[in-house]
Coordinates of C-alpha atoms in Angstrom, one line a residue:
M1 CA 28.3 18.0 -40.0
S2 CA 30.6 16.4 -37.3
S3 CA 29.6 12.9 -36.0
E4 CA 28.9 12.1 -32.4
A5 CA 32.3 10.3 -32.3
E6 CA 34.1 13.6 -33.1
K7 CA 32.5 15.5 -30.2
S8 CA 34.4 16.2 -27.0
P9 CA 33.5 14.1 -23.9
A10 CA 31.6 17.1 -22.5
E11 CA 29.4 17.3 -25.6
V12 CA 28.5 13.6 -26.1
P13 CA 25.6 12.4 -24.0
H14 CA 26.3 9.5 -21.7
K15 CA 24.3 6.5 -22.9
G16 CA 22.1 5.0 -20.2
T17 CA 22.5 8.2 -18.0
P18 CA 19.3 10.0 -17.0
H19 CA 18.8 13.3 -18.8
K20 CA 19.0 15.4 -15.6
T21 CA 22.5 14.0 -14.8
V22 CA 24.1 15.1 -18.1
P23 CA 24.8 18.8 -17.0
L24 CA 26.5 17.6 -13.8
I25 CA 28.7 15.1 -15.7
R26 CA 29.5 17.9 -18.3
A27 CA 30.5 20.3 -15.4
L28 CA 32.7 17.6 -13.9
D29 CA 34.4 17.0 -17.2
Q30 CA 35.0 20.7 -17.7
S31 CA 36.4 21.0 -14.2
K32 CA 38.9 18.2 -14.9
Q33 CA 39.9 19.8 -18.2
V34 CA 40.5 23.2 -16.6
Q35 CA 42.5 21.6 -13.7
D36 CA 44.7 19.8 -16.3
K37 CA 45.2 23.2 -18.1
V38 CA 46.3 24.9 -14.8
E39 CA 48.7 22.0 -14.0
Q40 CA 50.2 22.2 -17.5
A41 CA 50.6 26.0 -17.3
A42 CA 52.2 25.8 -13.9
S43 CA 54.6 23.2 -15.3
D44 CA 55.4 25.5 -18.3
L45 CA 56.0 28.4 -15.9
S46 CA 58.3 26.3 -13.8
S47 CA 60.3 25.3 -16.8
V48 CA 60.5 28.9 -18.1
N49 CA 61.6 30.2 -14.7
A50 CA 64.3 27.4 -14.5
V51 CA 65.6 28.4 -17.9
L52 CA 65.6 32.1 -17.0
K53 CA 67.5 31.4 -13.8
D54 CA 70.2 29.4 -15.7
E55 CA 70.5 32.1 -18.4
I56 CA 70.9 34.9 -15.8
A57 CA 73.6 32.7 -14.1
D58 CA 75.4 32.2 -17.4
G59 CA 75.4 36.0 -18.1
V60 CA 73.3 35.9 -21.3
A61 CA 72.4 39.0 -23.1
L62 CA 69.7 41.3 -21.7
A63 CA 67.5 40.9 -24.8
K64 CA 67.3 37.1 -24.2
V65 CA 66.5 37.7 -20.5
E66 CA 63.8 40.1 -21.5
H67 CA 62.4 37.5 -24.0
A68 CA 62.4 34.8 -21.3
L69 CA 60.6 37.2 -18.9
S70 CA 58.0 37.9 -21.6
Q71 CA 57.5 34.1 -21.9
S72 CA 57.2 33.8 -18.2
E73 CA 54.5 36.6 -18.1
A74 CA 52.6 34.9 -20.9
V75 CA 52.6 31.6 -19.0
E76 CA 51.5 33.4 -15.8
G77 CA 48.6 34.9 -17.8
K78 CA 47.5 31.4 -19.0
V79 CA 47.7 30.2 -15.4
Q80 CA 45.6 33.1 -14.2
E81 CA 43.1 32.6 -17.1
A82 CA 42.8 28.9 -16.3
A83 CA 42.4 29.6 -12.6
E84 CA 39.5 32.0 -13.4
E85 CA 37.9 29.4 -15.7
L86 CA 38.2 26.8 -12.9
V87 CA 36.4 29.2 -10.5
G88 CA 33.6 29.6 -13.0
V89 CA 33.3 25.8 -13.6
N90 CA 33.3 25.2 -9.9
D91 CA 30.5 27.8 -9.4
A92 CA 28.5 26.1 -12.1
L93 CA 29.2 22.7 -10.6
S94 CA 28.0 24.0 -7.2
E95 CA 24.8 25.4 -8.7
E96 CA 24.2 22.1 -10.4
I97 CA 24.7 20.1 -7.2
D98 CA 22.3 22.5 -5.3
E99 CA 19.7 22.0 -8.1
R100 CA 20.1 18.2 -7.8
H101 CA 19.6 18.5 -4.0
H102 CA 16.4 20.6 -4.6
L103 CA 15.2 18.1 -7.2
E104 CA 15.8 15.1 -4.8
D105 CA 14.0 17.0 -2.0
R106 CA 11.0 17.6 -4.3
L107 CA 11.0 14.0 -5.5
S108 CA 11.1 12.8 -1.8
R109 CA 8.2 15.0 -1.0
S110 CA 6.3 13.7 -4.0
D111 CA 7.0 10.1 -3.0
A112 CA 5.7 10.8 0.5
A113 CA 2.6 12.5 -0.9
L114 CA 2.0 9.6 -3.3
S115 CA 2.4 7.0 -0.5
E116 CA 0.0 9.0 1.7
S117 CA -2.5 9.2 -1.2
Q118 CA -2.2 5.4 -1.8
A119 CA -2.7 4.8 1.9
E120 CA -5.7 7.0 2.0
G121 CA -7.1 5.1 -1.1
R122 CA -6.6 1.8 0.8
R123 CA -8.4 3.3 3.9
S124 CA -11.2 4.6 1.7
R125 CA -11.7 1.2 0.0
H126 CA -11.6 -0.6 3.3
S127 CA -14.1 1.8 4.8
A128 CA -16.4 1.3 1.8
L129 CA -16.4 -2.5 2.1
H130 CA -16.2 -2.9 5.9
D131 CA -18.6 -2.0 8.7
A132 CA -17.3 0.9 10.7
L133 CA -18.6 -0.5 14.1
T134 CA -17.5 -4.1 13.9
G135 CA -14.9 -4.1 11.2
L136 CA -16.7 -7.0 9.5
P137 CA -17.3 -7.1 5.7
K138 CA -20.4 -5.3 4.6
L139 CA -23.1 -7.0 2.5
T140 CA -21.4 -5.9 -0.7
L141 CA -18.1 -7.6 0.1
F142 CA -19.9 -10.7 1.6
D143 CA -21.9 -11.0 -1.5
D144 CA -18.8 -10.8 -3.7
R145 CA -17.1 -13.5 -1.6
L146 CA -20.2 -15.7 -1.7
R147 CA -20.3 -15.5 -5.5
N148 CA -16.6 -16.4 -5.8
A149 CA -17.2 -19.3 -3.4
L150 CA -20.1 -20.5 -5.5
A151 CA -17.9 -20.5 -8.6
Q152 CA -15.3 -22.7 -6.7
A153 CA -18.0 -24.9 -5.3
E154 CA -19.5 -25.6 -8.8
R155 CA -16.0 -26.4 -10.2
H156 CA -15.0 -28.7 -7.3
S157 CA -18.5 -30.1 -6.4
W158 CA -18.3 -28.6 -3.0
R159 CA -21.2 -28.0 -0.6
L160 CA -21.6 -24.6 1.0
A161 CA -23.7 -23.3 3.9
V162 CA -25.0 -19.7 4.3
M163 CA -26.2 -18.8 7.8
F164 CA -28.4 -15.8 8.5
I165 CA -28.0 -14.8 12.2
D166 CA -30.3 -12.4 14.0
L167 CA -29.9 -11.3 17.6
D168 CA -33.0 -11.8 19.9
E169 CA -33.6 -9.4 22.7
F170 CA -31.1 -6.9 21.4
K171 CA -33.7 -4.2 21.0
S172 CA -34.3 -4.5 24.8
V173 CA -30.6 -3.9 25.5
N174 CA -30.5 -0.9 23.2
D175 CA -33.7 0.7 24.6
T176 CA -32.8 0.0 28.2
H177 CA -29.1 0.8 28.3
G178 CA -28.6 3.1 25.3
H179 CA -27.0 2.8 21.9
D180 CA -23.4 3.0 23.3
V181 CA -23.9 -0.2 25.2
G182 CA -25.8 -1.7 22.3
D183 CA -22.9 -0.9 20.0
R184 CA -20.4 -2.6 22.4
V185 CA -22.6 -5.7 22.5
L186 CA -22.6 -5.8 18.6
Q187 CA -18.8 -5.5 18.7
M188 CA -18.5 -8.4 21.1
V189 CA -20.8 -10.5 19.0
G190 CA -18.8 -9.7 15.9
Q191 CA -15.6 -10.8 17.7
R192 CA -17.2 -14.0 18.9
L193 CA -18.3 -14.8 15.3
Q194 CA -14.9 -14.1 14.0
S195 CA -13.4 -16.7 16.3
F196 CA -15.4 -19.4 14.3
V197 CA -14.1 -18.4 10.9
R198 CA -12.0 -21.1 9.3
S199 CA -9.8 -20.7 6.2
G200 CA -12.0 -19.4 3.4
D201 CA -15.0 -18.8 5.6
T202 CA -16.5 -15.2 5.7
I203 CA -18.5 -13.4 8.4
G204 CA -20.3 -10.2 7.6
R205 CA -22.7 -7.7 9.1
R206 CA -25.8 -7.3 7.0
S207 CA -27.4 -4.4 9.0
G208 CA -28.4 -3.6 12.6
D209 CA -28.2 -6.8 14.6
E210 CA -28.1 -9.1 11.6
F211 CA -25.0 -11.1 10.6
L212 CA -24.1 -13.5 7.8
F213 CA -21.8 -16.5 7.9
L214 CA -20.4 -18.3 4.8
M215 CA -19.2 -21.8 5.6
L216 CA -17.1 -23.5 2.9
E217 CA -17.0 -27.3 2.3
A218 CA -20.1 -28.0 4.4
R219 CA -19.9 -31.7 3.7
E220 CA -22.4 -33.2 6.2
E221 CA -25.6 -31.5 7.3
A222 CA -25.1 -32.8 10.8
N223 CA -21.7 -31.1 11.0
V224 CA -23.2 -27.8 9.8
A225 CA -26.0 -28.0 12.4
A226 CA -23.5 -28.7 15.2
F227 CA -21.4 -25.8 14.0
A228 CA -24.4 -23.4 14.0
V229 CA -25.4 -24.6 17.5
R230 CA -21.9 -23.8 18.8
I231 CA -22.2 -20.3 17.3
A232 CA -25.6 -19.7 19.0
L233 CA -24.3 -20.9 22.4
R234 CA -21.2 -18.6 22.2
I235 CA -23.4 -15.6 21.3
A236 CA -25.7 -16.4 24.2
E237 CA -22.9 -16.0 26.7
A238 CA -23.3 -12.9 28.8
C239 CA -21.6 -9.7 27.5
E240 CA -20.1 -7.9 30.5
I241 CA -19.9 -4.1 30.0
D242 CA -18.8 -1.8 32.8
G243 CA -19.6 -4.5 35.4
V244 CA -23.1 -5.2 34.0
E245 CA -24.0 -8.4 32.2
H246 CA -26.1 -8.1 29.0
K247 CA -27.5 -11.2 27.3
V248 CA -28.8 -11.7 23.8
K249 CA -29.6 -14.9 21.9
A250 CA -29.2 -15.8 18.2
S251 CA -31.8 -17.1 15.7
V252 CA -29.9 -18.9 13.0
G253 CA -31.3 -19.9 9.5
I254 CA -29.3 -22.0 7.2
A255 CA -29.4 -22.5 3.4
L256 CA -27.3 -25.1 1.6
Y257 CA -25.7 -25.1 -1.9
P258 CA -26.7 -26.7 -4.1
E259 CA -29.9 -28.0 -2.5
D260 CA -31.5 -24.7 -1.6
G261 CA -30.2 -22.7 -4.5
R262 CA -27.3 -22.1 -6.9
S263 CA -27.1 -18.3 -6.8
A264 CA -26.1 -15.9 -4.0
Q265 CA -29.5 -14.2 -4.1
E266 CA -31.3 -17.5 -3.7
L267 CA -29.2 -18.7 -0.8
L268 CA -29.4 -15.4 1.1
K269 CA -33.2 -15.2 0.6
K270 CA -33.7 -18.8 1.8
A271 CA -31.4 -18.4 4.8
D272 CA -33.4 -15.3 5.7
V273 CA -36.6 -17.3 5.6
A274 CA -35.1 -20.1 7.7
M275 CA -33.9 -17.5 10.3
Y276 CA -37.5 -16.2 10.7
A277 CA -38.6 -19.8 11.2
A278 CA -35.9 -20.3 13.9
K279 CA -37.0 -17.1 15.6
Q280 CA -40.6 -18.4 15.8
Q281 CA -39.7 -21.9 16.8
K282 CA -37.0 -21.0 19.4
Q283 CA -35.6 -24.5 19.2
G284 CA -32.2 -23.7 17.7
P285 CA -30.8 -23.3 14.1
V286 CA -33.2 -24.2 11.3
F287 CA -32.3 -25.4 7.8
H288 CA -34.5 -24.1 5.0
S289 CA -35.2 -27.7 4.0
Q290 CA -36.8 -28.3 7.5
I291 CA -39.5 -25.6 7.1
A292 CA -42.9 -27.3 6.9
R293 CA -44.6 -26.6 3.6
P294 CA -48.3 -25.6 3.7

């Protein structure tokens, strides 16, 4: 059995070359070999013809001339044979190049389809986690971020604030002016809430006209209260839609970590309770710790 080192260049695979490129390299090698054969045959034919011309000029015997002519015909035959081989190799080379073009085209279409599939996957994930109307995180995503924030707060001894925000008088806007106007009011409220988000904070839409705000590093209760008041005042500003002003107000309930709870569920529940207290008292944001115990 012959070793790989004994094979011709056209037979030995090129190391590091993708499998699909080997036929193309082999065809190029064969084309070069045939071209070399044609050039050698043409050189031989030229030499024979030159010798034949000299012999005729020197008046050599007819038998020698006929022998030289026979050699010339043999060389011409080799030239013709090599030329036919070259045509065959070039045809094969052309077919291989066409096949590579088709393959590249298919790969390009596959890459485009994969990119579109990945983009569709990202859009689907975004749609699953974000509210379609306001673009804000849904409760699932907000809850996930709250849990991550709690883990960081426990590690670094941070204080967190969870605000439960409910819109007052929104039902009146919806019933009087229709759901389209109500939706636009919700979108404007969502945009106003987003303007308060600092690095690491999260705003989310819980459902209907209820929103959630996660405030990181809530060091001083007074600062949290002032922050919640600014949010309520911004929401209370008139929403102008098609030349008509619509007004809603916000009831804000606040729960603090670690005072009011150490889990996401505890904090959301207590912020909800504080929000209902704020709605009844109508005196601004209410901390869960401020609710009078029976």
